[in-house]
Amino acid sequence: MLEIKNLHARIGEKEILRGVNLVVPDGEIHAIMGPNGAGKSTLSYVLSGRDGYEVTEGEAIYNGQNVLEMEPEVRAAAGIFLAFQYPVELTGVGNANFLRTALNAIRRKRGEAELDAVAFLKLARAAAKTLQMKEDFLKRNVNVGFSGGEKKRNEMLQMALLQPGLAILDETDSGLDIDALKIVAEGVNALRSPKFSALVITHYQRLLDHIVPDVVHVLAGGRIVRSGSKELALELEAHGYAGLEAA
Amino acid sequence: MSATTENTVHEMAAQKYKYGFTTDIAMEEFPKGLNEDIVRLISAKKSEPAWMLDWRLKAFAMWQKMEEPHWARIHHPPIDYDDLYYYAAPSAPAPKSLDEVDPSLLDMYEKLGIPLNERAALAGVAVDAVFDSVSVATTFRETLSKAGVIFCPISEAVREHPELVREYLGSVVPVADNYFAALNSAVFSDGSFVYIPKGVRCPMELSTYFRINAKNTGQFERTLIIAAEGASVSYLEGCTAPMRDENQLHAAVVELVALDEAKIKYSTVQNWYPGDADGKGGIYNFVTKRGACRGRNSKISWTQVETGSAITWKYPSCILQGDGSVGEFYSVAVTNNFQQADTGTKMIHLGKNTSSTIISKGISAGHSNNTYRGLVKIMPGASGARNFTQCDSLLIGDQCGAHTVPYIESRNMSAKVEHEATTSKIAEDQLFYCRSRGLSQEDAVGLIVNGFCKDVLKELPMEFAVEAQKLLSVSLEGSVG
């Protein structure tokens, strides 16, 4: 379970998060929507441990541990996964090599045996097939020369292999056509289980047709200003965010 | 970065040079300083014929008239050439076989990961082990001699194969080519000699392992490799030295000669002691390496992974004389802390349809400076010559420098010369991306750097590529944060 209590964070002098309170129980998928500049990406970066964001108050407890005190790689081992809005290119680093290095680093930290190349490839090929990715995906350099849709699918492939307990999807739907969107949604839905939870950050309701959330939150002005069932997303789609910030 | 990570990084940095131990062994040293008597002493010690001594004396006379070059982007206090030992060797009589080699030397090489015992040795690799001024052992000589390959210390070649040495020594790097080459020509004490006869593919990888041990001693090795018509050989050199507070001088000369259709692949994994984190100590590495593609369709390929030395000054080059000959230079140069590297290549196109490829990857971290300096020269007769150059620099942190100094000179209208250069930084978002997937900061840097160098690392003989990858990660430990 993820519990965020009164989280304040800033970049430089600018306060972006101003007291976020949020509980995501295991097994649930929560959507976070909100206008530009509301702090959606900041929330995902703060939770995954990116440099440059200063937490001034509050805490984020995941499975009993305050994740805000952990290095990013320790958070990854604890089961937190961030699907990037803009996945990063790594020239010269093969996708399979990257994935195997990551998976084995996490397995080591969890006290599990590392996978050899053969076992890993078997696993990776199966996951790639589920996501309808061509096999040469694994041979290409990480995200180098990938289309927007391919990059997002690659994020889903990583997620499928690393098997996180909590996935944070930062506008994973941006830049996707409808077919790619469905594939990404299937990737998330495939992980659904009583032990898996997700925070799906999105601008648009359409992703939520495919990843049906248990709860929808509206983040505006650095706070959660409304929470509700999946119908809230439809309402926002119809009426916009105007007026919510003051609420 | 949190305080705990920073501590681990410092610990790692402190232990990173694992070859820094010294070996206690009874040594014979000549008196400090350099004069004609020392040159004569070295020559006498090696029981050299008169022609060799004359050659040395001529070089010494020329060196005395020359001045240390200062055009490279390197800085160091003046070197006092009279405060160095020019010859240091274990005092026991030269061993006739591996069984006679001093066990403490064998232990030392074992510790360096170079077992000299043929049963324990890396299969398929013959090693010449050079300790300070002398070769202490050469493995697999019998296997090689069955194939007609000569692989021996150069001091032995001077006595046993004078006709070959006289014909080729100094034919690629003339005695007075430059200050350090002249110095080396006067005082070189050992190094490897390789001759691959006509049509022979050398059955094993050849390798020389250089170790500087003695204090205040310069190492001046000389390597000469000749591949006769249709012959081919792959040769690898490795180098380490103890951690000492004083700077030590290493001024080597390597000459390669490839005749018609011959191929020489020369790989270097240079890991001389780079000095400590404050820039104290380390090797001054002033090296002249040059290959002559004399024959038609001959090929010389240099691959170097340079992670060591306080200062590196070297430009492995190719003279593409034979029509259709090919020159290649693949380089990874890493500088960290206060290291300085000024390295690159020269490709001199003389023959028709000659081609050359230069791939240089410079990585700078800490307060270091890393310069690529290269010359591509197309002479009037080199119709149809082609060159492709790619120079990439990667910066880690904001206190280091990367510099690219390419010279291109084309005197033939039909030549095609391409040059590409990039400079990039390890971006914070790349590191964060890797870490968010569970990789530690150090592993992330290693992965990104190895990716950056991939085009060069894949050129190394397989047995050494893995070593080189590890070496890169170790050299950059503690560089981010």
XYZ file of C-alpha atoms in Angstrom:
728
model
C 0.000 0.000 0.000
C 1.145 3.507 -0.854
C 0.338 6.260 1.609
C 1.256 9.838 0.806
C 0.817 12.236 3.695
C 0.944 16.011 3.428
C 3.653 15.916 0.764
C 5.293 19.240 -0.042
C 8.024 19.496 -2.663
C 9.728 22.225 -4.587
C 12.110 22.801 -7.446
C 14.488 25.573 -6.448
C 12.358 28.213 -4.804
C 9.157 27.178 -6.480
C 6.792 25.064 -4.440
C 5.042 22.579 -6.703
C 3.417 20.072 -4.355
C 1.556 21.738 -1.504
C 0.302 19.004 0.750
C -0.645 15.953 -1.317
C -2.618 13.297 0.564
C -3.267 10.037 -1.201
C -3.783 6.380 -0.323
C -3.464 3.644 -2.943
C -4.267 0.236 -1.461
C -2.736 -2.872 -3.031
C -4.761 -4.259 -5.910
C -6.138 -0.866 -6.961
C -5.488 1.378 -9.897
C -5.783 5.095 -9.283
C -5.800 7.726 -11.973
C -4.435 11.191 -11.448
C -5.695 13.873 -13.753
C -5.218 17.573 -13.707
C -4.333 20.653 -15.714
C -0.835 21.454 -16.978
C 1.452 22.623 -14.211
C -0.624 20.971 -11.498
C 2.352 18.937 -10.293
C 1.528 15.564 -11.861
C 5.020 14.842 -13.213
C 6.619 16.296 -10.082
C 4.653 13.802 -8.005
C 5.905 10.903 -10.108
C 9.519 12.104 -9.953
C 9.391 12.710 -6.211
C 8.044 9.196 -5.691
C 10.752 7.638 -7.855
C 13.616 9.731 -6.460
C 14.807 12.033 -9.212
C 17.410 14.668 -8.238
C 16.401 18.310 -8.213
C 13.169 17.955 -6.254
C 13.323 18.971 -2.630
C 10.799 17.461 -0.268
C 10.121 20.055 2.423
C 7.390 18.290 4.365
C 5.427 15.080 4.536
C 6.145 11.469 3.708
C 5.396 8.693 1.278
C 5.161 5.258 2.817
C 5.201 2.203 0.591
C 4.811 -1.158 2.308
C 5.835 0.370 5.621
C 8.986 2.135 4.370
C 9.408 5.851 3.780
C 10.513 5.770 0.159
C 11.554 9.427 0.154
C 14.721 8.470 2.050
C 15.775 5.828 -0.451
C 18.070 6.024 -3.486
C 16.187 5.523 -6.758
C 17.651 2.033 -7.276
C 16.549 0.986 -3.786
C 13.031 2.145 -4.576
C 13.153 0.077 -7.759
C 14.138 -2.972 -5.737
C 11.318 -2.217 -3.293
C 8.955 -2.585 -6.242
C 8.354 0.963 -7.469
C 8.448 1.438 -11.230
C 8.166 4.701 -13.130
C 7.094 4.519 -16.763
C 8.598 7.680 -18.222
C 6.713 10.280 -20.146
C 9.841 10.740 -22.274
C 11.870 7.505 -22.178
C 15.598 8.191 -22.369
C 17.897 6.997 -25.177
C 21.042 5.046 -24.292
C 23.402 4.910 -27.274
C 25.364 1.691 -27.668
C 23.476 -0.083 -24.888
C 21.507 -3.043 -26.192
C 17.936 -3.314 -24.969
C 18.347 -6.934 -23.880
C 21.577 -6.152 -22.043
C 19.958 -3.198 -20.297
C 16.896 -5.167 -19.279
C 18.892 -8.105 -18.017
C 21.273 -5.868 -16.058
C 18.300 -4.096 -14.488
C 16.392 -7.266 -13.730
C 19.422 -8.932 -12.180
C 20.269 -5.843 -10.112
C 16.760 -5.944 -8.687
C 16.817 -9.706 -8.179
C 20.138 -9.383 -6.331
C 18.730 -6.737 -4.024
C 15.718 -8.945 -3.365
C 17.977 -11.871 -2.575
C 16.895 -13.841 -5.650
C 19.186 -15.732 -8.017
C 20.323 -13.865 -11.129
C 19.060 -15.019 -14.508
C 21.528 -16.269 -17.090
C 21.334 -15.043 -20.669
C 19.296 -18.002 -21.902
C 16.679 -17.872 -19.158
C 16.417 -14.123 -19.516
C 15.952 -14.201 -23.281
C 13.177 -16.744 -22.983
C 11.372 -14.493 -20.524
C 11.998 -11.325 -22.534
C 10.852 -12.866 -25.820
C 7.602 -14.018 -24.260
C 6.970 -10.569 -22.796
C 7.806 -8.861 -26.086
C 5.375 -11.128 -27.887
C 2.562 -10.233 -25.497
C 3.200 -6.567 -26.231
C 3.254 -7.313 -29.976
C 6.827 -6.137 -30.283
C 9.136 -7.480 -32.958
C 12.000 -9.538 -31.638
C 14.621 -7.136 -33.012
C 13.401 -4.782 -30.288
C 15.621 -6.634 -27.882
C 18.658 -6.216 -30.120
C 18.257 -2.495 -30.717
C 19.848 0.140 -28.522
C 17.675 1.337 -25.647
C 15.093 3.704 -27.170
C 17.537 4.911 -29.852
C 15.632 5.643 -33.047
C 12.384 4.332 -31.540
C 9.122 5.979 -32.526
C 7.055 7.509 -29.725
C 4.833 4.444 -29.615
C 7.788 2.041 -29.598
C 9.346 3.887 -26.681
C 6.165 3.575 -24.640
C 5.874 -0.093 -25.485
C 9.454 -0.541 -24.408
C 8.508 0.972 -21.047
C 5.732 -1.603 -20.774
C 8.163 -4.375 -21.643
C 10.453 -3.244 -18.845
C 7.521 -3.119 -16.484
C 6.399 -6.600 -17.450
C 9.882 -7.984 -16.757
C 10.632 -6.107 -13.557
C 7.223 -7.055 -12.092
C 6.794 -4.019 -9.835
C 4.379 -3.822 -6.918
C 3.591 -0.187 -7.691
C 3.708 1.255 -11.190
C 3.606 4.978 -11.803
C 2.667 5.764 -15.392
C 3.548 9.342 -16.228
C 1.406 10.299 -19.223
C 2.275 7.051 -20.880
C -0.574 7.652 -23.317
C 0.835 10.865 -24.783
C 1.864 10.457 -28.384
C 0.154 7.090 -28.800
C -2.294 6.152 -31.515
C -5.304 4.118 -30.501
C -3.747 0.736 -31.288
C -0.631 1.492 -29.269
C -2.804 2.817 -26.469
C -4.647 -0.499 -26.307
C -1.410 -2.429 -26.182
C -0.088 -0.270 -23.353
C -3.349 -0.702 -21.481
C -3.166 -4.451 -21.934
C 0.339 -4.324 -20.513
C -0.961 -2.717 -17.345
C -4.046 -4.863 -17.137
C -1.941 -8.006 -17.438
C -0.194 -7.060 -14.201
C -3.410 -6.523 -12.277
C -3.425 -8.622 -9.145
C -4.206 -8.190 -5.453
C -0.523 -7.326 -4.946
C -0.200 -4.788 -7.750
C -1.254 -1.190 -7.680
C -0.762 1.648 -10.128
C -0.891 5.403 -10.323
C -1.916 6.340 -13.848
C -1.185 9.962 -14.633
C -3.001 11.217 -17.669
C -4.452 14.284 -19.312
C -7.189 12.470 -21.135
C -10.039 10.256 -20.280
C -9.473 7.960 -23.254
C -6.697 5.913 -21.580
C -9.089 5.213 -18.731
C -11.482 3.487 -21.138
C -8.808 0.831 -21.414
C -7.264 0.906 -17.970
C -10.334 1.209 -15.820
C -9.374 2.952 -12.571
C -10.802 2.217 -9.154
C -10.428 5.829 -8.115
C -9.840 9.060 -10.024
C -8.085 11.990 -8.341
C -7.749 15.511 -9.555
C -4.460 17.197 -8.837
C -4.544 20.947 -9.116
C -2.354 23.632 -7.617
C -0.199 21.029 -5.910
C -3.024 19.323 -4.001
C -5.571 16.585 -4.588
C -8.684 18.670 -4.922
C -11.225 15.977 -5.745
C -11.426 12.224 -5.689
C -14.153 10.031 -7.055
C -15.111 7.000 -9.072
C -14.260 6.513 -12.737
C -17.218 8.688 -13.715
C -15.269 11.690 -12.445
C -13.007 11.336 -15.450
C -15.958 11.655 -17.803
C -17.162 14.699 -15.983
C -13.733 16.326 -16.301
C -13.631 15.470 -19.973
C -16.964 17.254 -20.434
C -16.414 20.301 -18.242
C -12.638 20.759 -17.982
C -10.657 21.657 -14.911
C -11.902 25.224 -14.602
C -12.950 26.112 -11.102
C -11.344 23.059 -9.540
C -8.199 24.771 -8.417
C -10.122 26.947 -5.997
C -12.008 24.042 -4.506
C 23.697 12.353 -3.964
C 23.258 11.225 -0.380
C 26.098 11.080 2.110
C 26.168 7.283 2.156
C 26.573 6.987 -1.598
C 29.295 9.574 -1.508
C 31.213 7.577 1.095
C 31.015 4.372 -0.879
C 32.159 6.223 -3.947
C 35.181 7.567 -2.074
C 36.027 4.135 -0.759
C 35.828 2.692 -4.222
C 37.989 5.449 -5.635
C 40.625 4.862 -2.989
C 41.009 1.187 -3.793
C 40.589 1.404 -7.495
C 44.132 0.819 -8.744
C 44.690 -2.770 -7.802
C 48.044 -3.212 -9.548
C 49.813 -0.674 -7.365
C 51.916 -3.098 -5.313
C 55.697 -3.300 -5.528
C 57.800 -6.420 -5.802
C 60.898 -6.876 -3.685
C 63.631 -8.421 -5.720
C 67.388 -7.955 -5.872
C 68.037 -5.510 -8.683
C 70.959 -4.380 -10.692
C 70.795 -0.718 -11.564
C 73.181 1.414 -13.546
C 74.133 4.755 -12.035
C 71.610 7.545 -12.398
C 71.823 9.917 -15.311
C 72.384 9.707 -19.013
C 75.654 9.986 -20.926
C 77.554 8.060 -23.539
C 78.939 5.690 -20.921
C 75.460 4.618 -19.890
C 74.569 3.942 -23.514
C 77.735 1.852 -23.856
C 76.945 0.028 -20.607
C 73.445 -0.904 -21.767
C 74.809 -2.145 -25.074
C 77.555 -4.143 -23.347
C 75.087 -5.598 -20.867
C 73.128 -6.969 -23.820
C 76.296 -8.256 -25.538
C 75.329 -6.308 -28.590
C 77.264 -6.284 -31.854
C 79.141 -3.111 -32.768
C 76.528 -1.962 -35.312
C 73.906 -1.805 -32.608
C 76.115 0.252 -30.318
C 76.894 2.638 -33.180
C 73.202 3.011 -33.872
C 72.563 3.859 -30.230
C 75.413 6.345 -30.034
C 74.214 8.086 -33.169
C 70.728 8.324 -31.631
C 72.158 9.659 -28.388
C 74.121 12.349 -30.211
C 70.979 13.404 -32.061
C 68.870 13.384 -28.896
C 71.333 15.715 -27.194
C 70.698 18.283 -29.892
C 66.928 17.965 -29.740
C 64.393 19.671 -27.526
C 61.487 18.207 -25.620
C 58.298 18.917 -27.609
C 55.719 21.216 -26.063
C 52.948 21.383 -28.648
C 50.652 18.888 -26.953
C 47.931 19.997 -24.541
C 49.751 18.608 -21.525
C 51.502 20.234 -18.610
C 54.139 18.816 -16.342
C 57.100 20.074 -14.349
C 60.392 19.797 -16.280
C 61.730 16.246 -16.446
C 65.267 15.931 -15.124
C 66.734 13.323 -17.448
C 69.846 13.106 -15.280
C 67.834 12.109 -12.242
C 66.598 8.837 -13.757
C 67.904 5.316 -13.865
C 68.104 4.068 -17.429
C 68.633 0.426 -16.660
C 67.223 -1.744 -13.905
C 66.941 -5.514 -14.028
C 66.725 -8.423 -11.628
C 70.343 -9.155 -10.710
C 70.086 -12.923 -11.033
C 71.523 -14.234 -14.311
C 69.054 -14.308 -17.175
C 66.859 -17.416 -16.967
C 67.230 -19.901 -19.817
C 63.786 -21.361 -19.377
C 60.612 -20.706 -17.401
C 61.805 -23.092 -14.676
C 64.674 -20.767 -13.911
C 62.602 -17.615 -13.528
C 62.690 -16.173 -10.001
C 59.545 -17.472 -8.221
C 58.792 -14.031 -6.783
C 58.535 -12.725 -10.348
C 56.238 -15.563 -11.321
C 54.133 -14.736 -8.266
C 53.986 -11.125 -9.295
C 52.721 -11.936 -12.788
C 50.265 -14.391 -11.296
C 48.982 -11.567 -9.093
C 48.590 -9.393 -12.172
C 46.513 -12.128 -13.754
C 49.214 -13.173 -16.232
C 50.266 -16.698 -15.312
C 53.529 -17.458 -17.118
C 53.314 -21.151 -16.458
C 52.239 -22.538 -19.828
C 49.835 -25.026 -18.316
C 48.031 -22.280 -16.400
C 48.300 -19.673 -19.135
C 45.393 -18.349 -21.104
C 44.972 -20.847 -23.916
C 46.004 -19.466 -27.257
C 47.991 -16.517 -25.962
C 51.780 -16.404 -25.868
C 53.269 -13.860 -23.478
C 56.555 -11.982 -23.351
C 56.917 -10.534 -19.856
C 59.029 -7.396 -19.593
C 60.009 -6.335 -16.080
C 61.618 -2.896 -15.863
C 64.427 -3.074 -18.423
C 64.442 -6.749 -19.346
C 62.306 -9.538 -20.664
C 62.000 -12.116 -17.890
C 60.075 -14.806 -19.726
C 58.515 -15.627 -23.059
C 55.973 -18.413 -23.185
C 54.998 -20.871 -25.921
C 58.161 -20.243 -27.878
C 58.387 -23.811 -29.072
C 54.817 -23.935 -30.323
C 55.427 -20.732 -32.213
C 58.774 -21.703 -33.678
C 57.166 -24.814 -35.197
C 55.040 -22.427 -37.232
C 58.161 -20.483 -38.140
C 57.119 -17.522 -36.001
C 59.863 -15.701 -34.134
C 58.652 -14.211 -30.846
C 61.458 -13.220 -28.516
C 62.908 -10.337 -26.526
C 64.327 -7.753 -28.904
C 67.703 -7.937 -27.168
C 67.866 -11.566 -28.206
C 66.756 -10.750 -31.744
C 69.631 -8.286 -32.076
C 72.033 -11.187 -31.457
C 70.149 -14.060 -33.115
C 68.453 -12.384 -36.068
C 70.663 -9.388 -36.847
C 69.762 -9.375 -40.554
C 66.068 -8.788 -39.771
C 66.680 -6.267 -37.020
C 69.157 -4.280 -39.128
C 66.788 -4.168 -42.037
C 63.723 -3.017 -40.146
C 64.762 -1.313 -36.887
C 64.280 2.422 -37.271
C 62.826 1.977 -40.744
C 59.362 3.104 -39.648
C 60.276 5.424 -36.788
C 63.622 6.965 -37.758
C 66.113 7.528 -34.955
C 65.602 11.283 -34.954
C 61.840 11.163 -35.566
C 61.113 12.966 -32.336
C 62.677 13.665 -28.966
C 61.325 10.628 -27.161
C 61.948 8.275 -30.069
C 65.595 9.433 -30.178
C 65.897 8.920 -26.428
C 64.416 5.448 -26.761
C 66.744 4.582 -29.654
C 69.740 5.438 -27.480
C 68.766 3.604 -24.313
C 66.092 1.009 -25.123
C 66.765 -2.077 -23.102
C 64.138 -4.598 -24.073
C 60.803 -5.213 -25.677
C 59.404 -7.766 -28.070
C 60.430 -8.857 -31.519
C 57.985 -10.632 -33.784
C 58.564 -12.028 -37.250
C 55.796 -13.844 -39.072
C 57.173 -15.488 -42.194
C 55.560 -15.463 -45.602
C 52.081 -16.912 -45.755
C 51.910 -17.807 -42.072
C 48.913 -17.022 -39.961
C 50.281 -16.773 -36.433
C 48.659 -19.686 -34.577
C 48.251 -17.809 -31.284
C 47.612 -14.331 -30.002
C 50.923 -12.746 -29.074
C 51.135 -10.493 -26.109
C 53.674 -8.515 -24.167
C 53.077 -7.549 -20.599
C 55.066 -4.537 -19.420
C 55.652 -3.918 -15.761
C 57.587 -1.010 -14.290
C 58.657 -1.862 -10.758
C 61.891 -0.085 -9.802
C 61.793 3.417 -8.383
C 62.939 6.443 -10.402
C 63.468 4.232 -13.379
C 62.492 4.974 -16.907
C 61.179 2.190 -19.060
C 62.244 2.355 -22.671
C 60.950 -0.631 -24.492
C 61.197 -1.229 -28.171
C 58.869 -3.419 -30.123
C 59.325 -4.474 -33.723
C 56.766 -6.575 -35.558
C 57.222 -7.717 -39.135
C 54.551 -9.565 -41.091
C 55.979 -10.898 -44.349
C 53.919 -11.405 -47.534
C 50.494 -12.827 -46.763
C 51.243 -13.263 -43.042
C 48.908 -12.228 -40.269
C 49.217 -11.686 -36.542
C 47.233 -10.292 -33.640
C 49.299 -8.775 -30.879
C 48.256 -7.350 -27.540
C 50.160 -5.365 -24.961
C 49.232 -4.670 -21.378
C 50.970 -2.430 -18.877
C 50.833 -1.718 -15.137
C 53.060 -0.085 -12.549
C 53.193 0.316 -8.759
C 51.661 3.325 -7.063
C 54.498 5.728 -6.383
C 54.473 9.388 -5.448
C 57.103 10.298 -8.048
C 56.306 10.425 -11.716
C 57.970 7.741 -13.791
C 58.923 8.025 -17.418
C 57.887 5.516 -20.040
C 59.099 6.259 -23.558
C 58.505 3.362 -25.893
C 58.803 2.932 -29.621
C 56.729 0.424 -31.543
C 57.340 -0.243 -35.221
C 55.147 -2.419 -37.409
C 55.901 -3.492 -40.949
C 53.293 -5.191 -43.138
C 54.393 -6.483 -46.544
C 52.101 -7.483 -49.446
C 48.717 -8.791 -48.271
C 49.961 -8.953 -44.651
C 47.759 -8.069 -41.696
C 48.797 -6.819 -38.271
C 46.322 -6.157 -35.511
C 47.891 -4.392 -32.547
C 45.824 -3.931 -29.412
C 46.790 -2.070 -26.274
C 45.206 -2.097 -22.870
C 47.179 0.612 -21.137
C 46.710 0.744 -17.390
C 49.862 2.410 -16.084
C 49.436 3.923 -12.630
C 47.504 7.174 -13.253
C 48.498 9.005 -10.074
C 46.304 9.490 -7.037
C 43.054 11.468 -6.776
C 45.033 14.676 -6.185
C 47.206 14.163 -9.243
C 50.299 13.029 -7.356
C 52.505 10.438 -9.026
C 51.727 8.369 -12.079
C 53.473 7.446 -15.292
C 54.473 9.892 -18.009
C 53.695 7.882 -21.087
C 55.465 9.344 -24.139
C 55.188 6.758 -26.831
C 55.804 6.624 -30.558
C 53.889 3.918 -32.384
C 53.824 3.673 -36.119
C 53.046 1.049 -38.687
C 54.094 0.919 -42.314
C 51.770 -0.771 -44.764
C 54.583 -1.319 -47.242
C 52.903 -3.963 -49.310
C 49.952 -4.035 -51.617
C 46.604 -4.638 -49.831
C 48.307 -4.827 -46.477
C 46.447 -3.821 -43.345
C 47.447 -2.432 -39.970
C 44.877 -1.967 -37.263
C 45.538 -0.202 -33.951
C 43.084 -0.654 -31.117
C 43.824 1.031 -27.842
C 42.076 1.314 -24.515
C 43.941 3.927 -22.525
C 42.879 4.284 -18.924
C 46.169 4.735 -17.111
C 49.136 7.132 -16.916
C 49.284 10.625 -15.474
C 50.129 11.867 -18.957
C 49.562 10.057 -22.231
C 51.226 11.341 -25.377
C 50.849 8.884 -28.187
C 49.670 8.774 -31.766
C 49.692 5.273 -33.211
C 49.894 5.922 -36.932
C 49.823 4.213 -40.305
C 51.843 4.950 -43.388
C 49.711 3.606 -46.214
C 52.326 3.092 -48.867
C 51.178 -0.055 -50.651
C 48.320 0.321 -53.124
C 45.026 -0.756 -51.588
C 46.447 -0.810 -48.080
C 44.198 -0.214 -45.095
C 44.871 1.592 -41.827
C 42.593 1.546 -38.809
C 42.681 3.303 -35.467
C 40.163 2.495 -32.778
C 40.716 4.281 -29.513
C 39.115 4.707 -26.145
C 40.942 7.152 -23.912
C 39.666 7.696 -20.387
C 40.946 10.408 -18.103
C 39.829 10.922 -14.528
C 41.041 13.026 -11.572
C 44.053 15.017 -12.850
C 45.071 12.774 -15.756
C 46.005 14.320 -19.087
C 45.793 12.584 -22.424
C 46.805 13.962 -25.791
C 46.323 11.083 -28.163
C 45.197 10.313 -31.671
C 46.631 9.055 -34.898
C 48.194 9.937 -38.220
C 47.049 8.317 -41.426
C 49.426 9.080 -44.250
C 48.018 7.997 -47.609
C 50.691 7.427 -50.258
C 49.405 4.508 -52.318
C 46.433 4.362 -54.658
C 43.045 3.326 -53.284
C 44.309 3.311 -49.730
C 41.713 3.651 -47.019
C 41.714 4.512 -43.358
C 39.203 4.528 -40.543
C 39.564 6.443 -37.296
C 37.135 5.918 -34.443
C 38.140 7.803 -31.316
C 36.163 7.864 -28.085
C 37.419 10.222 -25.408
C 35.932 10.150 -21.930
C 36.865 12.827 -19.428
C 35.923 12.940 -15.775
C 37.148 14.711 -12.638
C 39.597 17.549 -13.392
C 41.143 15.788 -16.342
C 41.876 16.924 -19.870
C 41.456 14.701 -22.880
C 42.575 15.737 -26.353
C 42.165 13.947 -29.660
C 44.831 15.052 -32.124
C 44.831 13.508 -35.539
C 46.235 13.990 -39.002
C 44.829 12.620 -42.224
C 47.212 13.363 -45.056
C 46.477 12.424 -48.640
C 49.577 12.676 -50.838
C 49.357 13.514 -54.567
C 49.815 9.896 -55.647
C 47.050 8.553 -53.451
C 44.277 8.516 -56.050
C 41.017 7.094 -54.795
C 42.110 7.360 -51.161
C 39.356 7.333 -48.557
C 39.213 8.245 -44.911
C 36.438 8.161 -42.401
C 36.990 9.767 -39.019
C 34.654 9.831 -36.072
C 35.657 11.534 -32.834
C 33.266 11.415 -29.941
C 33.847 12.951 -26.546
C 31.926 12.199 -23.404
C 32.150 14.492 -20.412
C 31.371 13.387 -16.890
C 31.010 16.295 -14.482
C 31.810 19.931 -15.231
C 35.470 20.279 -14.201
C 36.971 18.312 -17.086
C 37.852 19.171 -20.649
C 37.583 17.483 -24.040
C 39.408 18.849 -27.061
C 39.456 17.708 -30.663
C 42.252 18.809 -32.974
C 41.858 17.192 -36.385
C 44.205 18.099 -39.226
C 43.156 17.133 -42.734
C 45.463 17.673 -45.671
C 44.412 16.435 -49.083
C 46.573 16.861 -52.138
C 44.622 14.595 -54.416
C 41.305 15.670 -55.889
C 39.931 12.131 -56.093
C 40.291 11.513 -52.359
C 37.276 11.312 -50.078
C 37.713 12.424 -46.490
C 34.899 12.409 -43.952
C 35.064 13.724 -40.423
C 32.359 13.526 -37.788
C 32.665 14.749 -34.239
C 30.340 14.878 -31.268
C 30.639 15.989 -27.671
C 28.117 14.923 -25.102
C 27.665 14.759 -21.371
C 26.390 11.819 -19.402
C 23.034 13.343 -18.842
C 21.370 13.341 -15.469
C 18.260 11.896 -17.103
C 20.229 8.899 -18.450
C 21.562 8.129 -14.981
C 18.158 8.541 -13.395
C 16.558 6.334 -16.035
C 19.022 3.532 -15.276
C 18.744 3.941 -11.514
C 14.952 3.933 -11.602
C 15.319 0.492 -13.190
C 17.412 -0.744 -10.275
C 20.986 -0.077 -11.442
C 23.392 1.522 -8.985
C 24.966 4.825 -9.960
C 28.302 3.118 -10.693
C 26.691 0.410 -12.795
C 24.733 3.036 -14.675
C 27.911 4.976 -15.514
C 29.614 1.739 -16.557
C 26.738 0.810 -18.821
C 26.542 4.219 -20.470
C 30.317 4.461 -20.947
C 30.591 0.950 -22.346
C 27.762 1.764 -24.727
C 29.609 4.880 -25.823
C 32.764 2.837 -26.483
C 31.114 -0.179 -28.056
C 32.381 0.485 -31.581
C 35.952 0.323 -30.282
C 35.635 -2.452 -27.708
C 34.267 -4.845 -30.307
C 37.585 -4.554 -32.153
C 39.541 -6.028 -29.226
C 40.389 -9.732 -29.185
C 37.529 -11.383 -27.351
C 39.580 -12.554 -24.368
C 40.451 -8.951 -23.576
C 37.244 -7.143 -24.421
C 35.639 -8.203 -21.152
C 38.706 -7.107 -19.189
C 38.662 -3.761 -20.961
C 35.008 -3.225 -20.130
C 35.680 -3.843 -16.456
C 38.700 -1.574 -16.585
C 36.586 1.270 -17.953
C 34.113 0.980 -15.109
C 36.892 0.816 -12.510
C 38.689 3.842 -13.983
C 35.581 5.943 -13.687
C 34.555 4.843 -10.229
C 33.759 7.851 -8.101
C 33.591 10.161 -11.109
C 29.913 11.012 -10.774
C 28.399 12.751 -7.795
